[in-house]
Structure formats: C-alpha cells, structure tokens
C-alpha cells in the first residue's frame, strides 16, 4: 500500500513487530540512514530536507508507533521502549550499521538505542527533545508532561491542539497537504494517547542521564536557539555528558528541521560525510 502526498516523499506501510508502520524510502545507496518522525508531526517533516539528504544516502523514514499514521502499542510509548523498536525497524529494512536521525521525541529513543545496542547505529543526529534532568521544558510541553492526568485533554479537539503546536513554525511555509497530514494523524484519541510518551520523561530521563557517559556512538546535536518548548539547555546537557558529540545551535525555534531546513540539511550531510568519523576519534 502506498500513497503520494503531493511532495517528494512517497509513503508506504509495512508490518514491523506486529504493527502497521508507515514509512518512506529513497533510492538505494551505499550508506543508509533511519529517520524517526518528530511529534506532533509525521515523517513528512523531512520533506524540506529529503532530496538533499537522499543525494548520497539511502533514507528510510518511519512514523514511530502511535505517531503519524503508524499503529500504536501502549507499551512502546517511552523513550527506552521506542529505542528498542527503532533497532527492530532497522533490522526490518536490513539497514546494517545505519546513521540515525531523531529530532524531538526521537532524541531519547535513539540515545537509548545507542546505549542498549552498542555499535548497532553508526551515528546519531538528535536534538529538540527533552533530555535534561531535572526537567528543563517550557510552554505547552511542560504542561503536557506535568498535568496530573490526561482526562482534561480528552474533550479538546485534537486538531486544535496540533494546530496550536504547529504555530511554533516560524518561517517554513507548511504545505497544505503536510499540515493536513499532521492534523489528521492525531484525530480521535491518538493525540491524547501519544502524550503518554513525553509523560514518561520524569522516570526515563534520569535513567538516560546515567547512561550518557557510556555511549560511544558519535552524536550530532542540533538545537534551536529560540526553542521555548525544549530550551537549548537540553542540548548542552547532552553535549556535556556524551563522550563523542558535536553541538550546533541554529537560529530557529523548536522546528529546526523545517524552519532551518537548509542549515539542518547541511549539518546532517556534513556529519554523514565525515564529521561523525572525526567525532568518533575524539575530535570535535
């Protein structure tokens, strides 16, 4: 099953670990990369960078379970469990030692994956995801994480919640088909249930904090200087604890992969082109 969405990305569905997972794939290349969708968006968030990232690297982008159009399993709604799933997804596509890109919620997932499966991923690109502990979050994300329960959100139109979050996109002119994909991906109870992922941060991030110094996978961290939801202190927290990391803070808000697409793509391709190897040898 596939679907054209009026852009450069053609989406399909595949069963992974018993779940229907939406994915997109570029032409085969010698190098490979697994891309994880941000929230509350979908894999279409990579549309403004897709062609440039695909020039030299085979891309496989997925909507994580419970996000975008992929089927949910409640037991996967935490960074650690999602990191384990990401490795299973890489196995499903026969991606041997791929690079991995996980902005936003993918940050914690990929860091757990690197900690639990040393050497499985060649390098990581993360950022704009809750990382610091004690928690350093702002805006509605802080409210979502700290709310006593989810009941108050069940009566709110999820399209309004997602539209409110998307208002943080400052410069990128969101194509209408992409905006509609984001809005319709979280209809019904899908947005409220997806909130469970970030609500595990108070228990999951302390565990991740203690694992960071052991991660030998090279990590490129990209953060927005004006990110109100996930302030740059989260990126600095990671950079200060990861043995092999590079930090770039760009002139953008939260949605660096869209608002700063040109710089984001340049940083990622430079990282894949040799930056990760330099970081692996201890040069930053």
PDB file of C-alpha atoms in Angstrom:
ATOM      1  CA  UNK A   1       0.000   0.000   0.000  1.00  0.00           C
ATOM      2  CA  UNK A   2       1.402   3.400  -0.942  1.00  0.00           C
ATOM      3  CA  UNK A   3       0.245   6.961  -1.163  1.00  0.00           C
ATOM      4  CA  UNK A   4       1.528  10.055  -2.939  1.00  0.00           C
ATOM      5  CA  UNK A   5       1.196  13.164  -0.812  1.00  0.00           C
ATOM      6  CA  UNK A   6       1.933  15.851  -3.426  1.00  0.00           C
ATOM      7  CA  UNK A   7       5.577  16.142  -2.383  1.00  0.00           C
ATOM      8  CA  UNK A   8       8.863  14.332  -2.858  1.00  0.00           C
ATOM      9  CA  UNK A   9       8.040  11.663  -0.289  1.00  0.00           C
ATOM     10  CA  UNK A  10       6.045   8.575  -1.236  1.00  0.00           C
ATOM     11  CA  UNK A  11       4.663   6.717   1.770  1.00  0.00           C
ATOM     12  CA  UNK A  12       4.002   3.016   2.245  1.00  0.00           C
ATOM     13  CA  UNK A  13       3.060   0.682   5.072  1.00  0.00           C
ATOM     14  CA  UNK A  14       4.944  -2.310   6.435  1.00  0.00           C
ATOM     15  CA  UNK A  15       4.279  -4.610   9.370  1.00  0.00           C
ATOM     16  CA  UNK A  16       7.082  -4.368  11.914  1.00  0.00           C
ATOM     17  CA  UNK A  17       6.891  -6.185  15.242  1.00  0.00           C
ATOM     18  CA  UNK A  18       3.209  -6.866  14.553  1.00  0.00           C
ATOM     19  CA  UNK A  19       2.339  -3.192  13.964  1.00  0.00           C
ATOM     20  CA  UNK A  20       1.361  -1.367  10.776  1.00  0.00           C
ATOM     21  CA  UNK A  21       4.122   1.218  10.335  1.00  0.00           C
ATOM     22  CA  UNK A  22       4.103   3.987   7.747  1.00  0.00           C
ATOM     23  CA  UNK A  23       7.434   4.621   6.067  1.00  0.00           C
ATOM     24  CA  UNK A  24       9.100   6.342   3.160  1.00  0.00           C
ATOM     25  CA  UNK A  25      12.242   5.240   1.357  1.00  0.00           C
ATOM     26  CA  UNK A  26      14.646   6.939  -1.056  1.00  0.00           C
ATOM     27  CA  UNK A  27      16.819   5.360  -3.731  1.00  0.00           C
ATOM     28  CA  UNK A  28      19.317   2.768  -2.590  1.00  0.00           C
ATOM     29  CA  UNK A  29      22.846   3.996  -1.855  1.00  0.00           C
ATOM     30  CA  UNK A  30      25.936   2.556  -0.216  1.00  0.00           C
ATOM     31  CA  UNK A  31      25.226   4.445   3.009  1.00  0.00           C
ATOM     32  CA  UNK A  32      21.966   4.155   4.931  1.00  0.00           C
ATOM     33  CA  UNK A  33      20.052   6.270   7.432  1.00  0.00           C
ATOM     34  CA  UNK A  34      16.982   5.654   9.582  1.00  0.00           C
ATOM     35  CA  UNK A  35      14.867   8.763  10.238  1.00  0.00           C
ATOM     36  CA  UNK A  36      12.352   8.917  13.096  1.00  0.00           C
ATOM     37  CA  UNK A  37       9.325  11.219  12.926  1.00  0.00           C
ATOM     38  CA  UNK A  38       9.003  14.247  15.256  1.00  0.00           C
ATOM     39  CA  UNK A  39       5.823  14.998  17.249  1.00  0.00           C
ATOM     40  CA  UNK A  40       3.095  16.158  16.749  1.00  0.00           C
ATOM     41  CA  UNK A  41       4.118  15.824  13.125  1.00  0.00           C
ATOM     42  CA  UNK A  42       4.984  12.823  10.961  1.00  0.00           C
ATOM     43  CA  UNK A  43       7.695  11.596   8.612  1.00  0.00           C
ATOM     44  CA  UNK A  44       6.561  14.351   6.207  1.00  0.00           C
ATOM     45  CA  UNK A  45       8.510  16.727   8.471  1.00  0.00           C
ATOM     46  CA  UNK A  46      11.548  15.601   6.467  1.00  0.00           C
ATOM     47  CA  UNK A  47      10.101  16.829   3.170  1.00  0.00           C
ATOM     48  CA  UNK A  48      12.112  20.125   3.077  1.00  0.00           C
ATOM     49  CA  UNK A  49      15.385  18.229   3.643  1.00  0.00           C
ATOM     50  CA  UNK A  50      14.555  14.924   1.913  1.00  0.00           C
ATOM     51  CA  UNK A  51      16.090  15.490  -1.519  1.00  0.00           C
ATOM     52  CA  UNK A  52      19.337  16.856  -0.102  1.00  0.00           C
ATOM     53  CA  UNK A  53      19.705  14.080   2.454  1.00  0.00           C
ATOM     54  CA  UNK A  54      18.926  11.468  -0.214  1.00  0.00           C
ATOM     55  CA  UNK A  55      21.619  12.634  -2.632  1.00  0.00           C
ATOM     56  CA  UNK A  56      24.296  10.395  -1.131  1.00  0.00           C
ATOM     57  CA  UNK A  57      22.443   8.324   1.474  1.00  0.00           C
ATOM     58  CA  UNK A  58      19.642   5.752   1.310  1.00  0.00           C
ATOM     59  CA  UNK A  59      16.904   7.068   3.608  1.00  0.00           C
ATOM     60  CA  UNK A  60      14.233   5.125   5.452  1.00  0.00           C
ATOM     61  CA  UNK A  61      11.884   7.383   7.419  1.00  0.00           C
ATOM     62  CA  UNK A  62       9.237   5.947   9.723  1.00  0.00           C
ATOM     63  CA  UNK A  63       6.309   7.215  11.721  1.00  0.00           C
ATOM     64  CA  UNK A  64       7.012   5.829  15.173  1.00  0.00           C
ATOM     65  CA  UNK A  65       4.275   3.623  16.692  1.00  0.00           C
ATOM     66  CA  UNK A  66       1.436   5.833  17.918  1.00  0.00           C
ATOM     67  CA  UNK A  67       2.682   8.834  15.929  1.00  0.00           C
ATOM     68  CA  UNK A  68       1.875   9.999  12.411  1.00  0.00           C
ATOM     69  CA  UNK A  69      -0.078   7.212  10.733  1.00  0.00           C
ATOM     70  CA  UNK A  70       1.580   4.260  12.465  1.00  0.00           C
ATOM     71  CA  UNK A  71      -0.316   1.870  14.695  1.00  0.00           C
ATOM     72  CA  UNK A  72       0.084   2.344  18.437  1.00  0.00           C
ATOM     73  CA  UNK A  73       1.171  -0.100  21.110  1.00  0.00           C
ATOM     74  CA  UNK A  74       0.954   1.413  24.582  1.00  0.00           C
ATOM     75  CA  UNK A  75       3.996  -0.491  25.858  1.00  0.00           C
ATOM     76  CA  UNK A  76       6.172   1.341  23.303  1.00  0.00           C
ATOM     77  CA  UNK A  77       5.249   4.843  24.499  1.00  0.00           C
ATOM     78  CA  UNK A  78       8.512   5.616  26.273  1.00  0.00           C
ATOM     79  CA  UNK A  79      11.977   6.554  25.001  1.00  0.00           C
ATOM     80  CA  UNK A  80      13.612   3.291  26.072  1.00  0.00           C
ATOM     81  CA  UNK A  81      10.950   1.052  24.522  1.00  0.00           C
ATOM     82  CA  UNK A  82      10.904   3.202  21.380  1.00  0.00           C
ATOM     83  CA  UNK A  83      14.669   2.936  21.116  1.00  0.00           C
ATOM     84  CA  UNK A  84      14.381  -0.831  21.132  1.00  0.00           C
ATOM     85  CA  UNK A  85      11.697  -0.572  18.450  1.00  0.00           C
ATOM     86  CA  UNK A  86      13.934   1.655  16.317  1.00  0.00           C
ATOM     87  CA  UNK A  87      16.530  -1.108  16.265  1.00  0.00           C
ATOM     88  CA  UNK A  88      13.865  -3.622  15.225  1.00  0.00           C
ATOM     89  CA  UNK A  89      12.822  -1.235  12.454  1.00  0.00           C
ATOM     90  CA  UNK A  90      16.420  -1.026  11.229  1.00  0.00           C
ATOM     91  CA  UNK A  91      16.518  -4.834  11.245  1.00  0.00           C
ATOM     92  CA  UNK A  92      13.265  -4.976   9.260  1.00  0.00           C
ATOM     93  CA  UNK A  93      14.739  -2.831   6.490  1.00  0.00           C
ATOM     94  CA  UNK A  94      18.062  -4.686   6.668  1.00  0.00           C
ATOM     95  CA  UNK A  95      19.898  -1.476   7.497  1.00  0.00           C
ATOM     96  CA  UNK A  96      23.322  -2.605   8.609  1.00  0.00           C
ATOM     97  CA  UNK A  97      25.064  -0.048  10.842  1.00  0.00           C
ATOM     98  CA  UNK A  98      22.991   2.921   9.584  1.00  0.00           C
ATOM     99  CA  UNK A  99      23.168   6.533  10.605  1.00  0.00           C
ATOM    100  CA  UNK A 100      20.038   7.563  12.523  1.00  0.00           C
ATOM    101  CA  UNK A 101      18.221  10.894  12.745  1.00  0.00           C
ATOM    102  CA  UNK A 102      15.744  11.515  15.537  1.00  0.00           C
ATOM    103  CA  UNK A 103      14.694  15.112  16.209  1.00  0.00           C
ATOM    104  CA  UNK A 104      12.247  15.858  19.019  1.00  0.00           C
ATOM    105  CA  UNK A 105      10.891  12.616  20.556  1.00  0.00           C
ATOM    106  CA  UNK A 106      13.442  10.614  18.566  1.00  0.00           C
ATOM    107  CA  UNK A 107      16.235  12.081  20.699  1.00  0.00           C
ATOM    108  CA  UNK A 108      15.656   9.951  23.770  1.00  0.00           C
ATOM    109  CA  UNK A 109      14.749   6.897  21.699  1.00  0.00           C
ATOM    110  CA  UNK A 110      17.983   6.945  19.691  1.00  0.00           C
ATOM    111  CA  UNK A 111      20.150   7.626  22.737  1.00  0.00           C
ATOM    112  CA  UNK A 112      18.610   4.631  24.500  1.00  0.00           C
ATOM    113  CA  UNK A 113      19.141   2.566  21.334  1.00  0.00           C
ATOM    114  CA  UNK A 114      22.815   3.547  21.240  1.00  0.00           C
ATOM    115  CA  UNK A 115      23.221   2.719  24.936  1.00  0.00           C
ATOM    116  CA  UNK A 116      21.418  -0.641  24.768  1.00  0.00           C
ATOM    117  CA  UNK A 117      22.835  -1.791  21.413  1.00  0.00           C
ATOM    118  CA  UNK A 118      26.422  -0.514  21.228  1.00  0.00           C
ATOM    119  CA  UNK A 119      27.716  -0.325  17.668  1.00  0.00           C
ATOM    120  CA  UNK A 120      24.349  -1.055  16.043  1.00  0.00           C
ATOM    121  CA  UNK A 121      23.966   2.546  14.816  1.00  0.00           C
ATOM    122  CA  UNK A 122      26.877   4.269  13.068  1.00  0.00           C
ATOM    123  CA  UNK A 123      25.999   7.749  14.283  1.00  0.00           C
ATOM    124  CA  UNK A 124      23.096   9.801  15.648  1.00  0.00           C
ATOM    125  CA  UNK A 125      21.613  13.190  14.839  1.00  0.00           C
ATOM    126  CA  UNK A 126      19.349  14.315  17.686  1.00  0.00           C
ATOM    127  CA  UNK A 127      18.063  17.473  19.345  1.00  0.00           C
ATOM    128  CA  UNK A 128      14.918  19.445  20.210  1.00  0.00           C
ATOM    129  CA  UNK A 129      13.851  16.611  22.506  1.00  0.00           C
ATOM    130  CA  UNK A 130      13.599  16.580  26.290  1.00  0.00           C
ATOM    131  CA  UNK A 131      16.973  15.400  27.602  1.00  0.00           C
ATOM    132  CA  UNK A 132      17.975  17.238  30.763  1.00  0.00           C
ATOM    133  CA  UNK A 133      17.139  16.038  34.233  1.00  0.00           C
ATOM    134  CA  UNK A 134      15.894  17.750  36.330  1.00  0.00           C
ATOM    135  CA  UNK A 135      13.458  18.546  33.534  1.00  0.00           C
ATOM    136  CA  UNK A 136      14.052  21.742  31.571  1.00  0.00           C
ATOM    137  CA  UNK A 137      10.893  22.109  29.476  1.00  0.00           C
ATOM    138  CA  UNK A 138       8.663  25.061  28.646  1.00  0.00           C
ATOM    139  CA  UNK A 139       5.389  26.074  27.062  1.00  0.00           C
ATOM    140  CA  UNK A 140       2.615  23.581  26.477  1.00  0.00           C
ATOM    141  CA  UNK A 141       5.080  20.675  26.520  1.00  0.00           C
ATOM    142  CA  UNK A 142       5.793  21.383  30.185  1.00  0.00           C
ATOM    143  CA  UNK A 143       2.038  21.442  30.836  1.00  0.00           C
ATOM    144  CA  UNK A 144       1.528  18.136  28.998  1.00  0.00           C
ATOM    145  CA  UNK A 145       4.263  16.410  30.981  1.00  0.00           C
ATOM    146  CA  UNK A 146       3.215  17.778  34.359  1.00  0.00           C
ATOM    147  CA  UNK A 147      -0.598  17.512  34.081  1.00  0.00           C
ATOM    148  CA  UNK A 148      -1.986  15.286  36.878  1.00  0.00           C
ATOM    149  CA  UNK A 149      -3.760  13.148  34.265  1.00  0.00           C
ATOM    150  CA  UNK A 150      -4.912  13.192  30.661  1.00  0.00           C
ATOM    151  CA  UNK A 151      -8.642  13.500  31.243  1.00  0.00           C
ATOM    152  CA  UNK A 152      -8.752  17.250  30.755  1.00  0.00           C
ATOM    153  CA  UNK A 153      -7.348  16.854  27.251  1.00  0.00           C
ATOM    154  CA  UNK A 154      -9.834  14.249  26.048  1.00  0.00           C
ATOM    155  CA  UNK A 155     -12.607  16.786  25.492  1.00  0.00           C
ATOM    156  CA  UNK A 156     -10.380  19.126  23.442  1.00  0.00           C
ATOM    157  CA  UNK A 157     -10.394  18.911  19.634  1.00  0.00           C
ATOM    158  CA  UNK A 158      -7.023  17.284  18.845  1.00  0.00           C
ATOM    159  CA  UNK A 159      -6.795  19.229  15.588  1.00  0.00           C
ATOM    160  CA  UNK A 160      -6.818  22.447  17.633  1.00  0.00           C
ATOM    161  CA  UNK A 161      -4.064  21.144  19.909  1.00  0.00           C
ATOM    162  CA  UNK A 162      -1.865  20.109  16.996  1.00  0.00           C
ATOM    163  CA  UNK A 163      -2.573  23.351  15.121  1.00  0.00           C
ATOM    164  CA  UNK A 164      -1.536  25.267  18.229  1.00  0.00           C
ATOM    165  CA  UNK A 165       1.744  23.374  18.377  1.00  0.00           C
ATOM    166  CA  UNK A 166       2.371  23.967  14.662  1.00  0.00           C
ATOM    167  CA  UNK A 167       2.006  27.716  15.198  1.00  0.00           C
ATOM    168  CA  UNK A 168       5.557  27.497  16.519  1.00  0.00           C
ATOM    169  CA  UNK A 169       6.801  27.017  12.943  1.00  0.00           C
ATOM    170  CA  UNK A 170       8.176  30.472  12.260  1.00  0.00           C
ATOM    171  CA  UNK A 171       9.477  30.662   8.687  1.00  0.00           C
ATOM    172  CA  UNK A 172       8.685  27.465   6.824  1.00  0.00           C
ATOM    173  CA  UNK A 173       5.523  27.708   4.703  1.00  0.00           C
ATOM    174  CA  UNK A 174       3.920  24.423   5.677  1.00  0.00           C
ATOM    175  CA  UNK A 175       2.406  22.845   2.531  1.00  0.00           C
ATOM    176  CA  UNK A 176      -1.316  22.261   2.938  1.00  0.00           C
ATOM    177  CA  UNK A 177      -1.059  18.504   2.306  1.00  0.00           C
ATOM    178  CA  UNK A 178       1.587  18.244   5.032  1.00  0.00           C
ATOM    179  CA  UNK A 179      -0.414  20.324   7.509  1.00  0.00           C
ATOM    180  CA  UNK A 180      -3.467  18.161   6.876  1.00  0.00           C
ATOM    181  CA  UNK A 181      -1.381  15.033   7.360  1.00  0.00           C
ATOM    182  CA  UNK A 182      -0.220  16.307  10.748  1.00  0.00           C
ATOM    183  CA  UNK A 183      -3.713  17.316  11.836  1.00  0.00           C
ATOM    184  CA  UNK A 184      -5.442  14.131  10.698  1.00  0.00           C
ATOM    185  CA  UNK A 185      -2.712  11.875  12.115  1.00  0.00           C
ATOM    186  CA  UNK A 186      -3.806  12.649  15.674  1.00  0.00           C
ATOM    187  CA  UNK A 187      -7.597  12.543  15.367  1.00  0.00           C
ATOM    188  CA  UNK A 188      -9.761  10.728  17.861  1.00  0.00           C
ATOM    189  CA  UNK A 189      -7.733   9.666  20.881  1.00  0.00           C
ATOM    190  CA  UNK A 190      -4.429   9.461  19.018  1.00  0.00           C
ATOM    191  CA  UNK A 191      -3.044  12.766  20.275  1.00  0.00           C
ATOM    192  CA  UNK A 192      -4.014  12.239  23.898  1.00  0.00           C
ATOM    193  CA  UNK A 193      -2.589   8.725  23.885  1.00  0.00           C
ATOM    194  CA  UNK A 194       0.630   9.923  22.218  1.00  0.00           C
ATOM    195  CA  UNK A 195       1.143  12.282  25.168  1.00  0.00           C
ATOM    196  CA  UNK A 196       1.976   9.231  27.278  1.00  0.00           C
ATOM    197  CA  UNK A 197       5.407   9.163  25.647  1.00  0.00           C
ATOM    198  CA  UNK A 198       6.579  12.534  26.984  1.00  0.00           C
ATOM    199  CA  UNK A 199       4.862  11.901  30.303  1.00  0.00           C
ATOM    200  CA  UNK A 200       7.434   9.176  30.965  1.00  0.00           C
ATOM    201  CA  UNK A 201      10.247  11.768  30.920  1.00  0.00           C
ATOM    202  CA  UNK A 202      10.317  12.175  34.739  1.00  0.00           C
ATOM    203  CA  UNK A 203      11.155   8.478  35.135  1.00  0.00           C
ATOM    204  CA  UNK A 204      13.026   7.767  31.880  1.00  0.00           C
ATOM    205  CA  UNK A 205      15.354  10.764  31.645  1.00  0.00           C
ATOM    206  CA  UNK A 206      17.166  10.084  34.944  1.00  0.00           C
ATOM    207  CA  UNK A 207      17.975   6.597  33.637  1.00  0.00           C
ATOM    208  CA  UNK A 208      19.181   8.018  30.338  1.00  0.00           C
ATOM    209  CA  UNK A 209      21.297  10.632  32.130  1.00  0.00           C
ATOM    210  CA  UNK A 210      23.266   7.874  33.827  1.00  0.00           C
ATOM    211  CA  UNK A 211      23.792   6.039  30.523  1.00  0.00           C
ATOM    212  CA  UNK A 212      25.034   9.027  28.500  1.00  0.00           C
ATOM    213  CA  UNK A 213      28.721   8.807  29.543  1.00  0.00           C
ATOM    214  CA  UNK A 214      28.815   5.186  28.341  1.00  0.00           C
ATOM    215  CA  UNK A 215      27.558   5.900  24.807  1.00  0.00           C
ATOM    216  CA  UNK A 216      30.428   5.607  22.326  1.00  0.00           C
ATOM    217  CA  UNK A 217      28.283   6.276  19.234  1.00  0.00           C
ATOM    218  CA  UNK A 218      29.118   9.689  17.706  1.00  0.00           C
ATOM    219  CA  UNK A 219      26.246  12.139  18.225  1.00  0.00           C
ATOM    220  CA  UNK A 220      25.468  15.356  16.323  1.00  0.00           C
ATOM    221  CA  UNK A 221      23.158  17.553  18.404  1.00  0.00           C
ATOM    222  CA  UNK A 222      21.131  20.264  16.630  1.00  0.00           C
ATOM    223  CA  UNK A 223      19.004  22.671  18.674  1.00  0.00           C
ATOM    224  CA  UNK A 224      17.067  25.860  18.048  1.00  0.00           C
ATOM    225  CA  UNK A 225      18.365  28.922  19.861  1.00  0.00           C
ATOM    226  CA  UNK A 226      14.792  30.127  20.457  1.00  0.00           C
ATOM    227  CA  UNK A 227      13.145  26.798  21.285  1.00  0.00           C
ATOM    228  CA  UNK A 228      10.653  27.656  24.024  1.00  0.00           C
ATOM    229  CA  UNK A 229       9.386  24.088  24.469  1.00  0.00           C
ATOM    230  CA  UNK A 230      12.769  22.364  24.697  1.00  0.00           C
ATOM    231  CA  UNK A 231      15.285  25.089  25.588  1.00  0.00           C
ATOM    232  CA  UNK A 232      18.889  24.698  24.349  1.00  0.00           C
ATOM    233  CA  UNK A 233      19.980  23.733  27.865  1.00  0.00           C
ATOM    234  CA  UNK A 234      18.775  20.240  26.925  1.00  0.00           C
ATOM    235  CA  UNK A 235      21.254  20.090  24.048  1.00  0.00           C
ATOM    236  CA  UNK A 236      24.032  21.454  26.248  1.00  0.00           C
ATOM    237  CA  UNK A 237      23.177  18.805  28.863  1.00  0.00           C
ATOM    238  CA  UNK A 238      23.756  16.070  26.277  1.00  0.00           C
ATOM    239  CA  UNK A 239      26.911  17.654  24.853  1.00  0.00           C
ATOM    240  CA  UNK A 240      28.417  17.866  28.321  1.00  0.00           C
ATOM    241  CA  UNK A 241      27.865  14.172  29.024  1.00  0.00           C
ATOM    242  CA  UNK A 242      28.245  12.335  25.714  1.00  0.00           C
ATOM    243  CA  UNK A 243      31.878  11.309  25.096  1.00  0.00           C
ATOM    244  CA  UNK A 244      31.712  11.833  21.315  1.00  0.00           C
ATOM    245  CA  UNK A 245      29.355  14.650  20.429  1.00  0.00           C
ATOM    246  CA  UNK A 246      29.140  17.834  18.393  1.00  0.00           C
ATOM    247  CA  UNK A 247      26.699  20.625  19.227  1.00  0.00           C
ATOM    248  CA  UNK A 248      25.227  23.163  16.816  1.00  0.00           C
ATOM    249  CA  UNK A 249      22.632  25.678  17.972  1.00  0.00           C
ATOM    250  CA  UNK A 250      20.976  27.322  14.994  1.00  0.00           C
ATOM    251  CA  UNK A 251      18.829  30.423  14.591  1.00  0.00           C
ATOM    252  CA  UNK A 252      15.407  28.815  14.870  1.00  0.00           C
ATOM    253  CA  UNK A 253      12.705  27.896  17.308  1.00  0.00           C
ATOM    254  CA  UNK A 254      11.676  24.320  18.045  1.00  0.00           C
ATOM    255  CA  UNK A 255      11.155  23.102  14.466  1.00  0.00           C
ATOM    256  CA  UNK A 256      14.783  23.268  13.300  1.00  0.00           C
ATOM    257  CA  UNK A 257      14.266  20.621  10.587  1.00  0.00           C
ATOM    258  CA  UNK A 258      11.659  22.822   8.883  1.00  0.00           C
ATOM    259  CA  UNK A 259      12.427  26.418   9.882  1.00  0.00           C
ATOM    260  CA  UNK A 260      16.155  25.871   9.471  1.00  0.00           C
ATOM    261  CA  UNK A 261      15.954  23.239   6.738  1.00  0.00           C
ATOM    262  CA  UNK A 262      18.937  24.479   4.724  1.00  0.00           C
ATOM    263  CA  UNK A 263      21.266  24.631   7.706  1.00  0.00           C
ATOM    264  CA  UNK A 264      19.833  21.428   9.152  1.00  0.00           C
ATOM    265  CA  UNK A 265      20.458  19.516   5.909  1.00  0.00           C
ATOM    266  CA  UNK A 266      23.969  20.981   5.616  1.00  0.00           C
ATOM    267  CA  UNK A 267      24.841  19.929   9.161  1.00  0.00           C
ATOM    268  CA  UNK A 268      23.487  16.412   8.666  1.00  0.00           C
ATOM    269  CA  UNK A 269      25.186  15.805   5.316  1.00  0.00           C
ATOM    270  CA  UNK A 270      28.470  17.195   6.657  1.00  0.00           C
ATOM    271  CA  UNK A 271      28.140  14.903   9.658  1.00  0.00           C
ATOM    272  CA  UNK A 272      27.486  11.886   7.458  1.00  0.00           C
ATOM    273  CA  UNK A 273      30.261  12.944   5.084  1.00  0.00           C
ATOM    274  CA  UNK A 274      32.960  12.748   7.734  1.00  0.00           C
ATOM    275  CA  UNK A 275      32.026  14.684  10.856  1.00  0.00           C
ATOM    276  CA  UNK A 276      30.902  11.548  12.638  1.00  0.00           C
ATOM    277  CA  UNK A 277      34.249   9.863  11.952  1.00  0.00           C
ATOM    278  CA  UNK A 278      36.119  12.856  13.378  1.00  0.00           C
ATOM    279  CA  UNK A 279      33.924  12.804  16.483  1.00  0.00           C
ATOM    280  CA  UNK A 280      34.468   9.049  16.852  1.00  0.00           C
ATOM    281  CA  UNK A 281      38.203   9.694  17.094  1.00  0.00           C
ATOM    282  CA  UNK A 282      37.691  12.289  19.766  1.00  0.00           C
ATOM    283  CA  UNK A 283      37.959  15.391  17.560  1.00  0.00           C
ATOM    284  CA  UNK A 284      35.041  17.804  17.791  1.00  0.00           C
TER     285      UNK A 284
END
